[in-house]
C-alpha positions as a printed NumPy array, in Angstrom:
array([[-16.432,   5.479,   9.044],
       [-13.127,   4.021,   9.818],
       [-12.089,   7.554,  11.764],
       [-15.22 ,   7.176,  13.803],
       [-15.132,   3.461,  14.377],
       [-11.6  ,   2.708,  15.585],
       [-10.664,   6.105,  17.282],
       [-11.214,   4.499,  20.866],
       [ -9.28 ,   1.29 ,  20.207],
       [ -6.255,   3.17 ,  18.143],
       [ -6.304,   5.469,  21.322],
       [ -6.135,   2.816,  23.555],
       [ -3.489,   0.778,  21.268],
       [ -1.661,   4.212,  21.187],
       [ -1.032,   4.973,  25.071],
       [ -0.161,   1.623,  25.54 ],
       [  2.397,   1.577,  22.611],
       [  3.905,   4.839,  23.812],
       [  4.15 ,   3.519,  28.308],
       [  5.553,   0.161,  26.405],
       [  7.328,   0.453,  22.932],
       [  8.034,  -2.873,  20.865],
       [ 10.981,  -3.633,  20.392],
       [ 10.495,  -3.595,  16.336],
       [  7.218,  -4.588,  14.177],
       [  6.293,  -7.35 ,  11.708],
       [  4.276,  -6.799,   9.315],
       [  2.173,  -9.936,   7.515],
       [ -0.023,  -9.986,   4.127],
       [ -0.398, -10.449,   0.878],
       [ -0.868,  -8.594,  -2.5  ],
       [ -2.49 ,  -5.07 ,  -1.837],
       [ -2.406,  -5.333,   1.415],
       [  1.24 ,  -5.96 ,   1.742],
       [  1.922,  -2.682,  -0.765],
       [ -0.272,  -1.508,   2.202],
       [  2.154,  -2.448,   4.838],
       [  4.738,  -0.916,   2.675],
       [  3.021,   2.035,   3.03 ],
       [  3.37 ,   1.731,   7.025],
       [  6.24 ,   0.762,   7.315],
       [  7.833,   4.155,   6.346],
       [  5.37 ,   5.868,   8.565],
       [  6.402,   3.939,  11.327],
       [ 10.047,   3.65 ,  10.659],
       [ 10.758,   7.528,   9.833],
       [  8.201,   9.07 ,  12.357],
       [  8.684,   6.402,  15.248],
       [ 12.555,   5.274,  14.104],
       [ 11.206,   1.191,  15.378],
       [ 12.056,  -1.317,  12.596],
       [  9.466,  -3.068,  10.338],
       [ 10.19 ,  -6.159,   9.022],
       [  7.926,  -7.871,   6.512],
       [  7.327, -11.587,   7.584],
       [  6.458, -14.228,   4.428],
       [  3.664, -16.106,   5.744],
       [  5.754, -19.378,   4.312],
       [  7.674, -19.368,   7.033],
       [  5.162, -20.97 ,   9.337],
       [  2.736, -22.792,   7.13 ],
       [  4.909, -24.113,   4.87 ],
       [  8.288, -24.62 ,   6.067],
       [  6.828, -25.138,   9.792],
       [  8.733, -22.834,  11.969],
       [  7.57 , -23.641,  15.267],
       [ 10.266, -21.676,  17.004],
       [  9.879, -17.99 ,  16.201],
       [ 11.301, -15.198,  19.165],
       [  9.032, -12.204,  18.705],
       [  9.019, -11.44 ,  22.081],
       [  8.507,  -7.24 ,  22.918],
       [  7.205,  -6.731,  18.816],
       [  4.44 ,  -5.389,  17.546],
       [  2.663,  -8.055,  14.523],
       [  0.556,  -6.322,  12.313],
       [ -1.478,  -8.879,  10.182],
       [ -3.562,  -7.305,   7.062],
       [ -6.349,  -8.637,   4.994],
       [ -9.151,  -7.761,   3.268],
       [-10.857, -11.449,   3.868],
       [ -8.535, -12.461,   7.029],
       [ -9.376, -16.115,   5.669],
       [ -6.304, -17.374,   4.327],
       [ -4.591, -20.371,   5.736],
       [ -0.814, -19.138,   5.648],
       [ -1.486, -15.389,   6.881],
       [ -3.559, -17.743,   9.834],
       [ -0.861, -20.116,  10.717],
       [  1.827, -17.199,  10.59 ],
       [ -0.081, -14.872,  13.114],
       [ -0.794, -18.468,  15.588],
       [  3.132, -18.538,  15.521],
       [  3.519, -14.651,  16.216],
       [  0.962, -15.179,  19.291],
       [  3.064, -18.398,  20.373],
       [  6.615, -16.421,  19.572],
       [  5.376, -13.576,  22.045],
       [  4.321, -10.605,  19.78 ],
       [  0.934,  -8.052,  20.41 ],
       [ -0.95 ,  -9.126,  17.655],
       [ -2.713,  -6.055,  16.168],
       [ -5.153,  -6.705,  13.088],
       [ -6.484,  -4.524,  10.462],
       [ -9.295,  -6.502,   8.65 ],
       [-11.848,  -5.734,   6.579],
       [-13.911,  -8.93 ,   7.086],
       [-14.95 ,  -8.49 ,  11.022],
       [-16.292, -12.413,  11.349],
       [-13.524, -13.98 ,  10.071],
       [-11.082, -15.967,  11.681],
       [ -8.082, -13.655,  11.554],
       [-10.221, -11.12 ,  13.471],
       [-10.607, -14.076,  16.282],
       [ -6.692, -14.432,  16.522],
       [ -5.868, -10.455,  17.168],
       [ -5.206,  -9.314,  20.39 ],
       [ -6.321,  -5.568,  18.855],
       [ -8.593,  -4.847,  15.639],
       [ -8.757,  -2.309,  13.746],
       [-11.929,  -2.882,  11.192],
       [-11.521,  -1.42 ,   8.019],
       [-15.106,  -0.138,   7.572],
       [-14.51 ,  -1.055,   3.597],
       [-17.928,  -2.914,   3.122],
       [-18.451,  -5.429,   1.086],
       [-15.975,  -5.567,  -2.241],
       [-17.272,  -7.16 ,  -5.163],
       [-15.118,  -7.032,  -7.617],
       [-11.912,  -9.336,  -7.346],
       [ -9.081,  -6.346,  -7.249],
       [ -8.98 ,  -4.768,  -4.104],
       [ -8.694,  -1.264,  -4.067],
       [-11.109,   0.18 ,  -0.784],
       [ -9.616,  -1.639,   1.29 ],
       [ -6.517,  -0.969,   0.428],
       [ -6.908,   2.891,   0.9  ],
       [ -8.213,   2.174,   4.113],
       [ -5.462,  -0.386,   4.788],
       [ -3.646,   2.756,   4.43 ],
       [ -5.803,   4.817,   6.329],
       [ -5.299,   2.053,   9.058],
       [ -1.134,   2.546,   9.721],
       [ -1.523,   6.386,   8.988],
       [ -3.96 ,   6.191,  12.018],
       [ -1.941,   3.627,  13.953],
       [  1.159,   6.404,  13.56 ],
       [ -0.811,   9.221,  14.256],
       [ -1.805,   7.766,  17.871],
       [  0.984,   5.906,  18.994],
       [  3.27 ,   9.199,  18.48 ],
       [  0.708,  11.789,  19.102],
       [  1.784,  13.95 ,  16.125],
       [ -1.263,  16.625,  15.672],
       [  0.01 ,  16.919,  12.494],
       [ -0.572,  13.211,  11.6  ],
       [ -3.841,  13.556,  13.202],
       [ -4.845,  16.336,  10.613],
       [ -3.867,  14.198,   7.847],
       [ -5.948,  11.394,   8.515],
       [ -9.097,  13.726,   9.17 ],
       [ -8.068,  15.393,   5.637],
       [ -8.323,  11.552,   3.964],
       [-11.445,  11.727,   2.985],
       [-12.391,  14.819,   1.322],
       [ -8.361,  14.266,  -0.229],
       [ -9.617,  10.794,  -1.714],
       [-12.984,  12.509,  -2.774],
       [-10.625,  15.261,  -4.26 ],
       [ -8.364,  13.284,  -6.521],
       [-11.249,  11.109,  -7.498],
       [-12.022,  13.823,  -9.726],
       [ -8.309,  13.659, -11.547],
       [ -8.329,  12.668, -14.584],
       [ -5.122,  10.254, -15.096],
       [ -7.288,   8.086, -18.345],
       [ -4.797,  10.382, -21.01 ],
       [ -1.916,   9.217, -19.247],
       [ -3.084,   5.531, -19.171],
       [ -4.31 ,   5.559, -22.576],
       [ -1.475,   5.598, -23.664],
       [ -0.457,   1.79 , -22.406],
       [ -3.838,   0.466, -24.441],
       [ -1.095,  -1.385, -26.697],
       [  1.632,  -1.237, -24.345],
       [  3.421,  -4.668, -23.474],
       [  5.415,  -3.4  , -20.556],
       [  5.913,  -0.612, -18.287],
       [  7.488,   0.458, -15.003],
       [  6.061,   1.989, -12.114],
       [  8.126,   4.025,  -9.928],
       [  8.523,   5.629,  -6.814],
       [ 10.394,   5.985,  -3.581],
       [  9.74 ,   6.03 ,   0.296],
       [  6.194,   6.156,   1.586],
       [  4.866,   6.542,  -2.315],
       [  6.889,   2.669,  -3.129],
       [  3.371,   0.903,  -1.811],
       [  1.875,   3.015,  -4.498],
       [  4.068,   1.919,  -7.25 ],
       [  3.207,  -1.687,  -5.991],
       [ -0.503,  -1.116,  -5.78 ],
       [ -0.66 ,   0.278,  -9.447],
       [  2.14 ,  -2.741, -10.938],
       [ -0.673,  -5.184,  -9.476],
       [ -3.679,  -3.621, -10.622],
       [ -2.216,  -3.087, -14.02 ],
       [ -1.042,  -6.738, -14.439],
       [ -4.374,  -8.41 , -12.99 ],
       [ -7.164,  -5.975, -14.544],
       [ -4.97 ,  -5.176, -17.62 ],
       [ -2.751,  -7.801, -18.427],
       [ -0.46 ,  -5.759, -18.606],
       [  3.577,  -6.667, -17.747],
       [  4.585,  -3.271, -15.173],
       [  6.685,  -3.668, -12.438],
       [  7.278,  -1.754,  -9.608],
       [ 10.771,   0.069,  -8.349],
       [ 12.364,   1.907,  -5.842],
       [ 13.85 ,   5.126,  -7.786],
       [ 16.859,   4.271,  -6.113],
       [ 16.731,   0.43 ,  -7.135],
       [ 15.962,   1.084, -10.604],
       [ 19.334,   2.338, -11.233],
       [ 20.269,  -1.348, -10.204],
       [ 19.892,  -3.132, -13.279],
       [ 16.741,  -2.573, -14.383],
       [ 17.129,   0.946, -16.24 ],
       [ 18.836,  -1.081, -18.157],
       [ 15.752,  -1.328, -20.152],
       [ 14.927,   1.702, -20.83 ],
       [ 14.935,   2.65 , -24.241],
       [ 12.93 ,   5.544, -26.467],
       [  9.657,   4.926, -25.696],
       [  9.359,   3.15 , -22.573],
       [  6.605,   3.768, -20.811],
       [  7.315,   4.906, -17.191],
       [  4.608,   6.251, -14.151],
       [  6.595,   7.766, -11.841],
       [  5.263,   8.784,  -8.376],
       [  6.839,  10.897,  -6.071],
       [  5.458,  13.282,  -3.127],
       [  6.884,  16.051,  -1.428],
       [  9.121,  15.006,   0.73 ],
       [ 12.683,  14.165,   1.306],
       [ 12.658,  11.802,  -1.561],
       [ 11.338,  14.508,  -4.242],
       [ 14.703,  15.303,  -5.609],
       [ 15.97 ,  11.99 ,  -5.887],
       [ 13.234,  10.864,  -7.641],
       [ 13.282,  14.01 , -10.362],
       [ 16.668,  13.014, -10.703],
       [ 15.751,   9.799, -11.87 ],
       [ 12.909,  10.596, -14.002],
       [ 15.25 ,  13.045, -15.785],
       [ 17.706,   9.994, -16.597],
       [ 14.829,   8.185, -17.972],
       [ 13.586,  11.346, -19.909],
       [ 17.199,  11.733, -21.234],
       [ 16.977,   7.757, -22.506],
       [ 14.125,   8.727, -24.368],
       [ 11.508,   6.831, -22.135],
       [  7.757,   8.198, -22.311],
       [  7.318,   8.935, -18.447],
       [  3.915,  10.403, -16.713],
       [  5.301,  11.706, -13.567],
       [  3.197,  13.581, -10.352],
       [  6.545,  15.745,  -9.41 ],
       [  7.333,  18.441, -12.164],
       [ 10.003,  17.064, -14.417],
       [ 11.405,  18.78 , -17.778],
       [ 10.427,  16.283, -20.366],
       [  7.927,  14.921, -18.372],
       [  4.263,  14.86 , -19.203],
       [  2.47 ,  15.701, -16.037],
       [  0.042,  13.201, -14.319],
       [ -2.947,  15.286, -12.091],
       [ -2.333,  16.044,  -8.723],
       [ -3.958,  17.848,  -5.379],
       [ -1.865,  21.359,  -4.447],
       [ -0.914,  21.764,  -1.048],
       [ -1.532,  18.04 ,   0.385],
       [  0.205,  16.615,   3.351],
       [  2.967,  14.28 ,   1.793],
       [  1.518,  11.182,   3.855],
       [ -1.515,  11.371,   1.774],
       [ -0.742,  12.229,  -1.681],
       [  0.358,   8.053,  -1.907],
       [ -3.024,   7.464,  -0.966],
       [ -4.692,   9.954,  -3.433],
       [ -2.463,   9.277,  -6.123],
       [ -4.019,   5.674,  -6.263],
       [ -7.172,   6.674,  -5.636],
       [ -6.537,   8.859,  -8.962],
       [ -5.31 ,   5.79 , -10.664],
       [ -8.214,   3.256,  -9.728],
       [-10.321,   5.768, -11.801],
       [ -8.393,   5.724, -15.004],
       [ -7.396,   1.671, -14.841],
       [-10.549,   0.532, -15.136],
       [-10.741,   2.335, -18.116],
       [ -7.871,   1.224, -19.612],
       [ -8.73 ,  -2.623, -19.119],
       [-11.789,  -2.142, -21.145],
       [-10.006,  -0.155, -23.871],
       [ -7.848,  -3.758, -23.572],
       [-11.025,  -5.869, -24.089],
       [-11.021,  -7.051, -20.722],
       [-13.234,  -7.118, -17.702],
       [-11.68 ,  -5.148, -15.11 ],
       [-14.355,  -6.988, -12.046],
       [-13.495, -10.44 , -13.359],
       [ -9.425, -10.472, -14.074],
       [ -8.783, -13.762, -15.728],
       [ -7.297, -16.858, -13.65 ],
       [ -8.441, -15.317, -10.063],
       [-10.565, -15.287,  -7.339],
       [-11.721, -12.946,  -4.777],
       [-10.734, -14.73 ,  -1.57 ],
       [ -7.083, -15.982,  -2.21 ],
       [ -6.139, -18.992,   0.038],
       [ -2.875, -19.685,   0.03 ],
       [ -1.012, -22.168,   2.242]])
């Protein structure tokens, strides 16, 4: 729905990005839509080479920054409601500070939607259950389109018109043995690298809110910061990975953790590690997308195996409004 939708508005938004470029991009969210923006930001950065910054919302409804130069940038606000009072404020500031304010919201009535000089709806529908996880694919779906049209890559262009049979596709993967395995776990990481480090965020957050479940989220490269440090025989580790310029960094990592005697599920081919499900032959820009997609079938199983209610995570609502 969202191809069909926005495909005159993201052409429009395209030509004029290419006759004027922004300076740089800002991105603006929170939760799964910033491991969204993530996402886009190294689509935009490696196929368009224009810097994304993330912007915390803070900075204008909080600590009052009246005074913000975003003159010649591109702000990219995301939300699934588009009704919280920070992501508001910050995105009246970009306007004031100069920027083209471009929105991708799910929630067309809202009154983010009324502050965007461009929308891009996310054709989610309505979400009942307090985790987001359609429109964060389509959040997804959103910059992969946004990059496809402002560079005019045919080959980007494929990619999004292979989304949704892809996410039909790895519906169908069965990642519930890997995540079985956590049903008494107290702590895991989640791992990946480059365009596939939203995905590690996505999963960390659904895992702690519909699981209770302690995981955080890594760059492959960062993890050998400090926090391998951890690692110990039987650590649980997902590791994510596509196949792309990052692939053999990120074996080389799993095989540390493999060699530490860590319990790692990974999607690249690994000695030593067991293999989670994923779709041959798919365009490395998607399989981030579809390895969630994979995962938001299995976690739901997992929370109940947990005694939990994976619609209704404790302590949280829907609509977040934070100032």
């Amino acid at each position: 729905l969202q191809l069909d939708r926005c495909r005159d508005t993201l052409a429009y938004l395209g030509a004029r990005l290419r006759r004027t470029p922004p300076r740089f991009v800002v991105t603006c969210a929170r939760g799964s839509s910033d491991h969204a923006a993530v996402y886009g930001k190294y689509l935009i950065e490696t196929t368009l080479g224009r810097a994304v910054a993330s912007m915390g919302p803070s900075v204008a409804s909080v600590y009052n920054t009246r005074s913000l130069d975003l003159r010649d940038s591109l702000f990219i606000a995301i939300s699934q409601s588009g009704q919280s009072p920070d992501l508001l404020r910050m995105t009246e500031a970009a306007r004031a500070g100069g920027a083209v304010v471009l929105g991708f919201i799910n929630d067309e009535s809202s009154p983010l939607s009324a502050l965007c000089d461009v929308r891009v709806p996310l054709s989610a529908g309505p979400e009942h259950s307090v985790a987001a996880t359609k429109s964060y694919l389509l959040s997804g779906l959103a910059f992969l389109q946004l990059v496809a049209y402002w560079s005019d890559s045919a080959e980007l262009h494929d990619a999004a018109r292979r989304l949704p049979d892809a996410l039909e596709a790895a519906s169908k993967l069965d990642w519930w043995p890997a995540l079985a395995s956590l049903k008494d776990a107290s702590s895991l990481y989640v791992v990946g690298r480059g365009s596939g480090l939203g995905a590690a965020l996505e999963m960390a957050l659904k895992l702690k809110e519909t699981c209770r479940l302690h995981a955080e989220a890594f760059s492959s490269a960062e993890v050998l910061h400090g926090p391998l440090g951890l690692v110990r025989p039987g650590f649980p580790v997902l590791a994510l990975g596509q196949e792309d310029n990052a692939a053999q960094g990120m074996r080389s990592v799993v095989q540390r953790m493999v060699e530490l005697g860590a319990t790692v599920h990974a999607t690249l081919p690994v000695p030593g590690a067991q293999p989670l499900p994923t779709l041959p032959n798919l365009p490395p820009v998607l399989a981030p997308l579809c390895q969630v997609q994979s995962f938001y079938f299995a976690v739901h199983q997992l929370a109940t195996a947990r005694g939990l209610d994976p619609d209704a995570p404790a302590h949280l609502r829907k609509v977040t409004e934070t100032v």
